[in-house]
Short mmCIF file of C-alpha atoms in Angstrom, two decimals:
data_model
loop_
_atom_site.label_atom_id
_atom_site.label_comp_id
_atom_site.label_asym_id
_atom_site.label_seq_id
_atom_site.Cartn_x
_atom_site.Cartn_y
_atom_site.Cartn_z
CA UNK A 1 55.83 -67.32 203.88
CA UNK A 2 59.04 -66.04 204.69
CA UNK A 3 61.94 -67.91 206.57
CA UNK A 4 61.39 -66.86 209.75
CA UNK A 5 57.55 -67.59 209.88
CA UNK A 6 58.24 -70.84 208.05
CA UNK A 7 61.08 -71.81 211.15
CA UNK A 8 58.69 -70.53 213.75
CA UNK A 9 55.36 -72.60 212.25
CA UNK A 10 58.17 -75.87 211.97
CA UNK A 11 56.43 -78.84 213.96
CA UNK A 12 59.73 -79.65 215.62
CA UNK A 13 60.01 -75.86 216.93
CA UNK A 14 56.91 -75.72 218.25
CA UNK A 15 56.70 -78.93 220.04
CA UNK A 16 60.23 -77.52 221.18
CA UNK A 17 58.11 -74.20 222.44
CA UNK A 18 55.86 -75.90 224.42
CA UNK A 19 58.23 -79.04 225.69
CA UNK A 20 60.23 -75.33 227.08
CA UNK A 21 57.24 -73.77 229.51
CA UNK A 22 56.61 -77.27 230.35
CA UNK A 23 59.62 -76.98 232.24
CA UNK A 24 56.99 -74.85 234.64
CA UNK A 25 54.98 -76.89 237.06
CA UNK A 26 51.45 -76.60 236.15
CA UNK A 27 50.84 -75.23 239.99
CA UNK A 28 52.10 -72.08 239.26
CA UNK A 29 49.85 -71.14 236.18
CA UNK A 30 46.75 -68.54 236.38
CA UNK A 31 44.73 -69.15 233.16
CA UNK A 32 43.55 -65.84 232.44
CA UNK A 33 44.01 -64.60 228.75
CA UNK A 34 42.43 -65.73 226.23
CA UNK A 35 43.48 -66.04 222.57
CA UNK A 36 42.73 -62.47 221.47
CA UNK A 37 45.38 -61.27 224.13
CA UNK A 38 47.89 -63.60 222.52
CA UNK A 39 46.92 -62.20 218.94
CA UNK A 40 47.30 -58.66 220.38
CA UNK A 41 50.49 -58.55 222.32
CA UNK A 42 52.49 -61.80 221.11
CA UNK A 43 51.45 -62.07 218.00
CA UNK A 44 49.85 -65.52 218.40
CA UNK A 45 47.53 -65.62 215.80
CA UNK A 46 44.34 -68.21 215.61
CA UNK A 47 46.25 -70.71 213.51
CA UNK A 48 49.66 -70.90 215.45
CA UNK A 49 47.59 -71.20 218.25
CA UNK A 50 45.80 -74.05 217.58
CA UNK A 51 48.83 -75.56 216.13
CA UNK A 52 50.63 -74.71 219.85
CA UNK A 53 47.56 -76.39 221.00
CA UNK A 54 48.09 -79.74 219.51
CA UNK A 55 51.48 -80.18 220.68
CA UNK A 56 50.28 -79.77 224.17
CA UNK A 57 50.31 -76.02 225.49
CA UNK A 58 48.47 -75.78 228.58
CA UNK A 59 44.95 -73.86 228.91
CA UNK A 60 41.71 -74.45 231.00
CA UNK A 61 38.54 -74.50 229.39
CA UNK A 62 36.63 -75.26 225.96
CA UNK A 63 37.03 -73.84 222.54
CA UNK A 64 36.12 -70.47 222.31
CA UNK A 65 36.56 -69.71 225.72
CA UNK A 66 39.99 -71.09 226.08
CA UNK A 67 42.19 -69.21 229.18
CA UNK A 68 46.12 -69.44 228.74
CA UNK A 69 48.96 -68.51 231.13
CA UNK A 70 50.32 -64.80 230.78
CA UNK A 71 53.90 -66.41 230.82
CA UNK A 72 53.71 -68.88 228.28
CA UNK A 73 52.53 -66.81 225.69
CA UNK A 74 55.21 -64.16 226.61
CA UNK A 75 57.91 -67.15 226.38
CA UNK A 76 56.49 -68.92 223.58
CA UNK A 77 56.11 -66.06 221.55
CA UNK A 78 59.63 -64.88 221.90
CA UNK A 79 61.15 -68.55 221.64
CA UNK A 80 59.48 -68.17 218.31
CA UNK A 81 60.88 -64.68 217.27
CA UNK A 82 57.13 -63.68 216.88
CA UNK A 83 57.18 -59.75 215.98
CA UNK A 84 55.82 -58.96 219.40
CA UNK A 85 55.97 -54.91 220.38
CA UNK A 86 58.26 -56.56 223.42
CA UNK A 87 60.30 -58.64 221.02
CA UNK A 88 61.06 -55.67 218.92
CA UNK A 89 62.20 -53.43 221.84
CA UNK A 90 64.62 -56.62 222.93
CA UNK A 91 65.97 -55.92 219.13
CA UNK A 92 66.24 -52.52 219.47
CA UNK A 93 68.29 -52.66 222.64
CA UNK A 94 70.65 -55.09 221.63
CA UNK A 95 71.34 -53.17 218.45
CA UNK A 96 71.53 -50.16 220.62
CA UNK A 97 74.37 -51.66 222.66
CA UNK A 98 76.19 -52.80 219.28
CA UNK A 99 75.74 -48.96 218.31
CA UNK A 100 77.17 -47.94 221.19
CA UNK A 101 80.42 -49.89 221.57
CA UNK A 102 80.75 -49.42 217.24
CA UNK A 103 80.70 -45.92 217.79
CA UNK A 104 82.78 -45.27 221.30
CA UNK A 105 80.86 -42.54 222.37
CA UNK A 106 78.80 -42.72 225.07
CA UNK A 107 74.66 -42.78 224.32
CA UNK A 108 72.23 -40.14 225.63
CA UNK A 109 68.89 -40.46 226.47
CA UNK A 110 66.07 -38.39 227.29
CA UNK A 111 63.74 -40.57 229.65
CA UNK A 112 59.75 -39.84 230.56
CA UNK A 113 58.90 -41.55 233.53
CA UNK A 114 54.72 -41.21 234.75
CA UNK A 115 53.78 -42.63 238.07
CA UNK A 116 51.05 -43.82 238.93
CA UNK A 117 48.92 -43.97 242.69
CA UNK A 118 50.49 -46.45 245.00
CA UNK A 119 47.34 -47.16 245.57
CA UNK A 120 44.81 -46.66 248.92
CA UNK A 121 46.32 -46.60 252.07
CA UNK A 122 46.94 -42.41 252.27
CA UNK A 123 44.69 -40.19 252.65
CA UNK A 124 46.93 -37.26 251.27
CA UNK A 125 47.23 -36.17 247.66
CA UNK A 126 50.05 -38.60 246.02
CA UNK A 127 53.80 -37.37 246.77
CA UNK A 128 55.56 -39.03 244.40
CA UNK A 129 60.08 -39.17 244.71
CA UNK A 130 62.29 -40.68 242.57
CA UNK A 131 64.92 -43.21 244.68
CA UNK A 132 67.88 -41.08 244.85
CA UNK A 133 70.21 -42.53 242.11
CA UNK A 134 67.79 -40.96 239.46
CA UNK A 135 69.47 -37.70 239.94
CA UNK A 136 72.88 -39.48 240.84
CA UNK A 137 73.62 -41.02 237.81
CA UNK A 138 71.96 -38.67 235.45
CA UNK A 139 73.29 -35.71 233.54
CA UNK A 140 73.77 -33.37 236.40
CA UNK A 141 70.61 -31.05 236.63
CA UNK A 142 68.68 -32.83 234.22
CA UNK A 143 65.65 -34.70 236.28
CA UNK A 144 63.05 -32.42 235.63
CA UNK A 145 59.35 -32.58 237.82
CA UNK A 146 57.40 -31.41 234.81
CA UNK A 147 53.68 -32.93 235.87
CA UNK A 148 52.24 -34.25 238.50
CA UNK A 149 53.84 -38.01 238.69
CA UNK A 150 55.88 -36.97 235.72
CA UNK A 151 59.48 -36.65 235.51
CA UNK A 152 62.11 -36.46 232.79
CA UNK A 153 65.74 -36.83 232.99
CA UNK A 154 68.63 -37.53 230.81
CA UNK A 155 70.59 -40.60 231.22
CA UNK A 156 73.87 -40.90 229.95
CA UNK A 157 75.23 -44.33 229.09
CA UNK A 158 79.11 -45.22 228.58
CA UNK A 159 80.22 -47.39 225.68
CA UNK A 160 82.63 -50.23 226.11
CA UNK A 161 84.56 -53.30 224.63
CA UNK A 162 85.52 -54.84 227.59
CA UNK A 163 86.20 -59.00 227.48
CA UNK A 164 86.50 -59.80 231.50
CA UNK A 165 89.79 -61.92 231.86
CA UNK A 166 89.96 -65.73 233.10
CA UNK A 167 88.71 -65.47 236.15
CA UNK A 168 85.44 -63.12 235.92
CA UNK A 169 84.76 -65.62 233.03
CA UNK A 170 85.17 -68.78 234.20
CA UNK A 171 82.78 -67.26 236.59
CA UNK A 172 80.06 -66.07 234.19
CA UNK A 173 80.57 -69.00 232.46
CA UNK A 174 78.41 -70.72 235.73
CA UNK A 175 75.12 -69.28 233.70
CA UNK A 176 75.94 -68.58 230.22
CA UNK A 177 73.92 -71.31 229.13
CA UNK A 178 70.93 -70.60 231.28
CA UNK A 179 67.91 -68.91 229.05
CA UNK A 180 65.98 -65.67 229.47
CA UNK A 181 62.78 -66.38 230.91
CA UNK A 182 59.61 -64.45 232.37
CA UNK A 183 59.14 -66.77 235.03
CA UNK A 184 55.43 -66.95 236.56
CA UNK A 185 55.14 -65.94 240.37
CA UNK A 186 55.67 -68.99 241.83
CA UNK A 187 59.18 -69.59 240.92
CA UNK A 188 60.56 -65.69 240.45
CA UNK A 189 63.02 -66.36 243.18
CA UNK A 190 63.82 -69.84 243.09
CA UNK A 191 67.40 -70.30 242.28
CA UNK A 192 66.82 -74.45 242.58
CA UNK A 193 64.29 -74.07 239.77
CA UNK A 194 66.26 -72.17 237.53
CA UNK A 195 69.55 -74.63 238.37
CA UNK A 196 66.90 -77.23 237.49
CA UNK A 197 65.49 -76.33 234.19
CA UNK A 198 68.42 -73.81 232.72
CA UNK A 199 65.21 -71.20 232.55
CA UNK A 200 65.90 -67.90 234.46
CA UNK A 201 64.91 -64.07 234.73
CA UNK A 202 67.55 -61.43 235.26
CA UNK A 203 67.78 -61.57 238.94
CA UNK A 204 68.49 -65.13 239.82
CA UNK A 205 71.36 -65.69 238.14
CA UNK A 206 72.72 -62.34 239.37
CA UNK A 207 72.33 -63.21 242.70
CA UNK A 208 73.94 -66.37 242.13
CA UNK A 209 77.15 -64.66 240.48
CA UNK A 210 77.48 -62.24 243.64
CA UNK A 211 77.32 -65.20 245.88
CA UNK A 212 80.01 -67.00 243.84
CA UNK A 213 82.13 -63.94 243.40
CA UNK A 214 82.13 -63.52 246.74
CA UNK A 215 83.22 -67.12 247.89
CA UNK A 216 85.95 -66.31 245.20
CA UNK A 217 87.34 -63.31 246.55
CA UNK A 218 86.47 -61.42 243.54
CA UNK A 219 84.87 -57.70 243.64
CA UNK A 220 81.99 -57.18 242.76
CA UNK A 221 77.96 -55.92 243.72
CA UNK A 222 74.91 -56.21 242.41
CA UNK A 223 73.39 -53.39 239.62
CA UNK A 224 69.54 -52.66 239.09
CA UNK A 225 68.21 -49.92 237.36
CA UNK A 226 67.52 -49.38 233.81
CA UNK A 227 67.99 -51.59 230.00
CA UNK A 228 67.43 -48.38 227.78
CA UNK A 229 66.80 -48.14 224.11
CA UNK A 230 64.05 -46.31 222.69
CA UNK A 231 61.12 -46.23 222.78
CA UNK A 232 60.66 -48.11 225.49
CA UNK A 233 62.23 -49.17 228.89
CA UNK A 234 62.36 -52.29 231.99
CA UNK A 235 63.67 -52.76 234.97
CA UNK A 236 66.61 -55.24 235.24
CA UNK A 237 69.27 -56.59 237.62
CA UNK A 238 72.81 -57.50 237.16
CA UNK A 239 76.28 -57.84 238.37
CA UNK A 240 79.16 -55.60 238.22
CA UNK A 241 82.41 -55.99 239.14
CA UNK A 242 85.43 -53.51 240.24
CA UNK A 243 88.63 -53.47 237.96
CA UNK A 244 90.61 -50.49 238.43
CA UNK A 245 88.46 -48.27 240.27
CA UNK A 246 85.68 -48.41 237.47
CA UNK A 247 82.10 -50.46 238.24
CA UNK A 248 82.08 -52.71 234.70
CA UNK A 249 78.58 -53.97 234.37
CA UNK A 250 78.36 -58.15 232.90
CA UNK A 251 74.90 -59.88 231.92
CA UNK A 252 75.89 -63.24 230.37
CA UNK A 253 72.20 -64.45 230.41
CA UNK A 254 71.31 -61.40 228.64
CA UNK A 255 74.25 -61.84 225.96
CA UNK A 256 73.62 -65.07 225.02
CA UNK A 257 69.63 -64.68 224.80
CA UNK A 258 70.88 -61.47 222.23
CA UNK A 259 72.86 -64.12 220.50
CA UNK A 260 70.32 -67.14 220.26
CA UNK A 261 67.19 -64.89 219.51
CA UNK A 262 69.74 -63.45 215.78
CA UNK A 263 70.08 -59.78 217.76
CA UNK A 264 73.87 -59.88 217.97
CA UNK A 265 76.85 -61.42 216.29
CA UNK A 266 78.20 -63.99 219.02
CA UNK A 267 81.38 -63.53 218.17
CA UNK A 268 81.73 -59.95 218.32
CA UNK A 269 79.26 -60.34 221.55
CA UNK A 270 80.74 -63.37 223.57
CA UNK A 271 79.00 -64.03 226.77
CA UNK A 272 81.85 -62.11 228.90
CA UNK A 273 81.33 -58.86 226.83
CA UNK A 274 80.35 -56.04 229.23
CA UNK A 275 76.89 -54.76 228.77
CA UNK A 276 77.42 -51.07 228.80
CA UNK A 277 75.39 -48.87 226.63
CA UNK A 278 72.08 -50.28 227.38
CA UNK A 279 72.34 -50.58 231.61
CA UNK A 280 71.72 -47.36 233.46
CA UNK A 281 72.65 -48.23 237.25
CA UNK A 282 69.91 -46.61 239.74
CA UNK A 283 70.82 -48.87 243.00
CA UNK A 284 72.85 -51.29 244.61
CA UNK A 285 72.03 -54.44 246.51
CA UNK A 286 67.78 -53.98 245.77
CA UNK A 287 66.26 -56.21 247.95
CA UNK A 288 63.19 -56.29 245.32
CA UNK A 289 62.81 -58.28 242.60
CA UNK A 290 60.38 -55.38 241.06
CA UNK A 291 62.42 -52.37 243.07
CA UNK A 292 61.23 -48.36 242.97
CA UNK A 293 62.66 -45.94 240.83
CA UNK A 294 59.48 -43.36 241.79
CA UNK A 295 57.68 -43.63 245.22
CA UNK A 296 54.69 -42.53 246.27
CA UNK A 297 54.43 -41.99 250.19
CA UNK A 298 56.88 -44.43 250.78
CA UNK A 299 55.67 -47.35 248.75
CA UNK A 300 56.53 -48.37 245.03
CA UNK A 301 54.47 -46.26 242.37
CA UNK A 302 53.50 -48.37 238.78
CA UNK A 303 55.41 -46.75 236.42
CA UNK A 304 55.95 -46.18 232.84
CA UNK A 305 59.03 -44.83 231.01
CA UNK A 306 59.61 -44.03 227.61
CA UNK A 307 63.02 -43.13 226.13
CA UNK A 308 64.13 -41.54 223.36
#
């Protein structure tokens, strides 16, 4: 066994797993996968399971047809470094952001994105439009309609070494300690939950940092777009601020979840770091926690987007 299956199969660690999506109120859970869906995309297999079991992870029904929460096998899995396709991408976009800033040159990437249907409620063929800042902040001409619901477009991301000064950090340093989190439905939003428990996603504590920022007089708006790395891409949110006419983009969640989960040297990565090389700014000030980046007829098209 090697030593990171023999750290993540530990007793202590996993009663530390499942002590963490305790944190979650039981109200907000929807048992509906079952353990071949943890196998399959978290790499939960039969006996870590069981083992999760005993030290208390929640589920609804008997053996065999045991249902689990979609969120607590995400979290889980990833609190245990579990080779998960998702965990892997996280690894490949932190070490894509070290790459970046090693390097000084800024990254390009060639981005797919397919739409799907909105969904009923036209009765026209689809019409499907990117949200303006696709072509903004891409490499001028480059967003391409090559298919119906297909687009591709090349993004081009800066790299950077900036360390904010005593101020913007003092600032950050409100969430540095909080941990990255899927957070179930219920509590996506709620800032008194995450203050609570020290569990957050991406957008909470970046609306809490604008708020602050703002009762501080310092500069500064919120970002949402794109974390890029090949292959694969997500949504995200974050907050940049203005230091001599340049938009420098600062995730100190992000940093320090790169840090605990071995991605990135924490010293060379300190939570005050900016993020660029892996951020690709699309809006400002999204009032959605899942916002467009393709539209069809007005309303927010499912979407996937591969990079490369």
């Amino acid at each position: 066994m090697t030593a990171a299956g023999t750290r993540a199969s530990a007793p202590e660690t996993l009663q530390e797993a499942v002590d963490r999506v305790l944190r979650v109120p039981d109200e907000h859970r929807t048992f509906t996968k079952d353990a071949a869906f943890a196998e399959e995309t978290w790499a939960i297999g039969p006996g870590l399971l069981e083992a999760l079991l005993d030290h208390g992870l929640p589920h609804r029904g008997p053996a065999g047809r045991r249902r689990f929460e979609r969120t607590d096998l995400h979290n889980i899995s990833t609190y245990l470094n579990l080779p998960s396709p998702y965990f892997r991408a996280l690894a490949r976009k932190a070490r894509a952001m070290d790459e970046a800033a090693r390097s000084g040159e800024p990254h390009r990437h060639r981005l797919e994105l397919t739409a799907q249907c909105a969904g009923p409620g036209h009765a026209a063929p689809c019409a499907f439009e990117p949200v303006p800042g696709l072509a903004a902040h891409s490499v001028p001409g480059s967003l391409r309609h090559t298919a119906p619901g297909t687009f591709t477009v090349e993004a081009r991301l800066p790299s950077d070494t900036y360390v904010f000064d005593d101020d913007r950090s003092e600032l950050l340093s409100l969430v540095a300690d909080w941990e990255l989190y899927v957070l179930p439905d219920g509590v996506i939003e709620d800032e008194d939950f995450s203050r609570r428990t020290r569990l957050a996603n991406c957008l909470i504590p970046t609306r809490l940092l604008l708020r602050e920022a703002a009762r501080r007089g310092i500069r500064a708006r919120h970002g949402a777009g794109l974390l890029v790395a090949p292959p694969f891409t997500t949504l995200h949110h974050w907050i940049e601020f203005e230091l001599d006419g340049v938009w420098r983009a600062a995730d100190p969640v992000l940093l320090t979840a790169f840090a605990r989960w071995g991605m990135t040297d924490p010293a060379a990565w300190p939570y005050n770091r900016s993020v660029a090389g892996i951020v690709w700014h699309l809006l400002t000030w999204p009032p959605e926690v899942f916002f467009p980046v393709v539209r069809d007829h007005g309303r927010q098209a499912p979407l996937h987007i591969t990079a490369r």
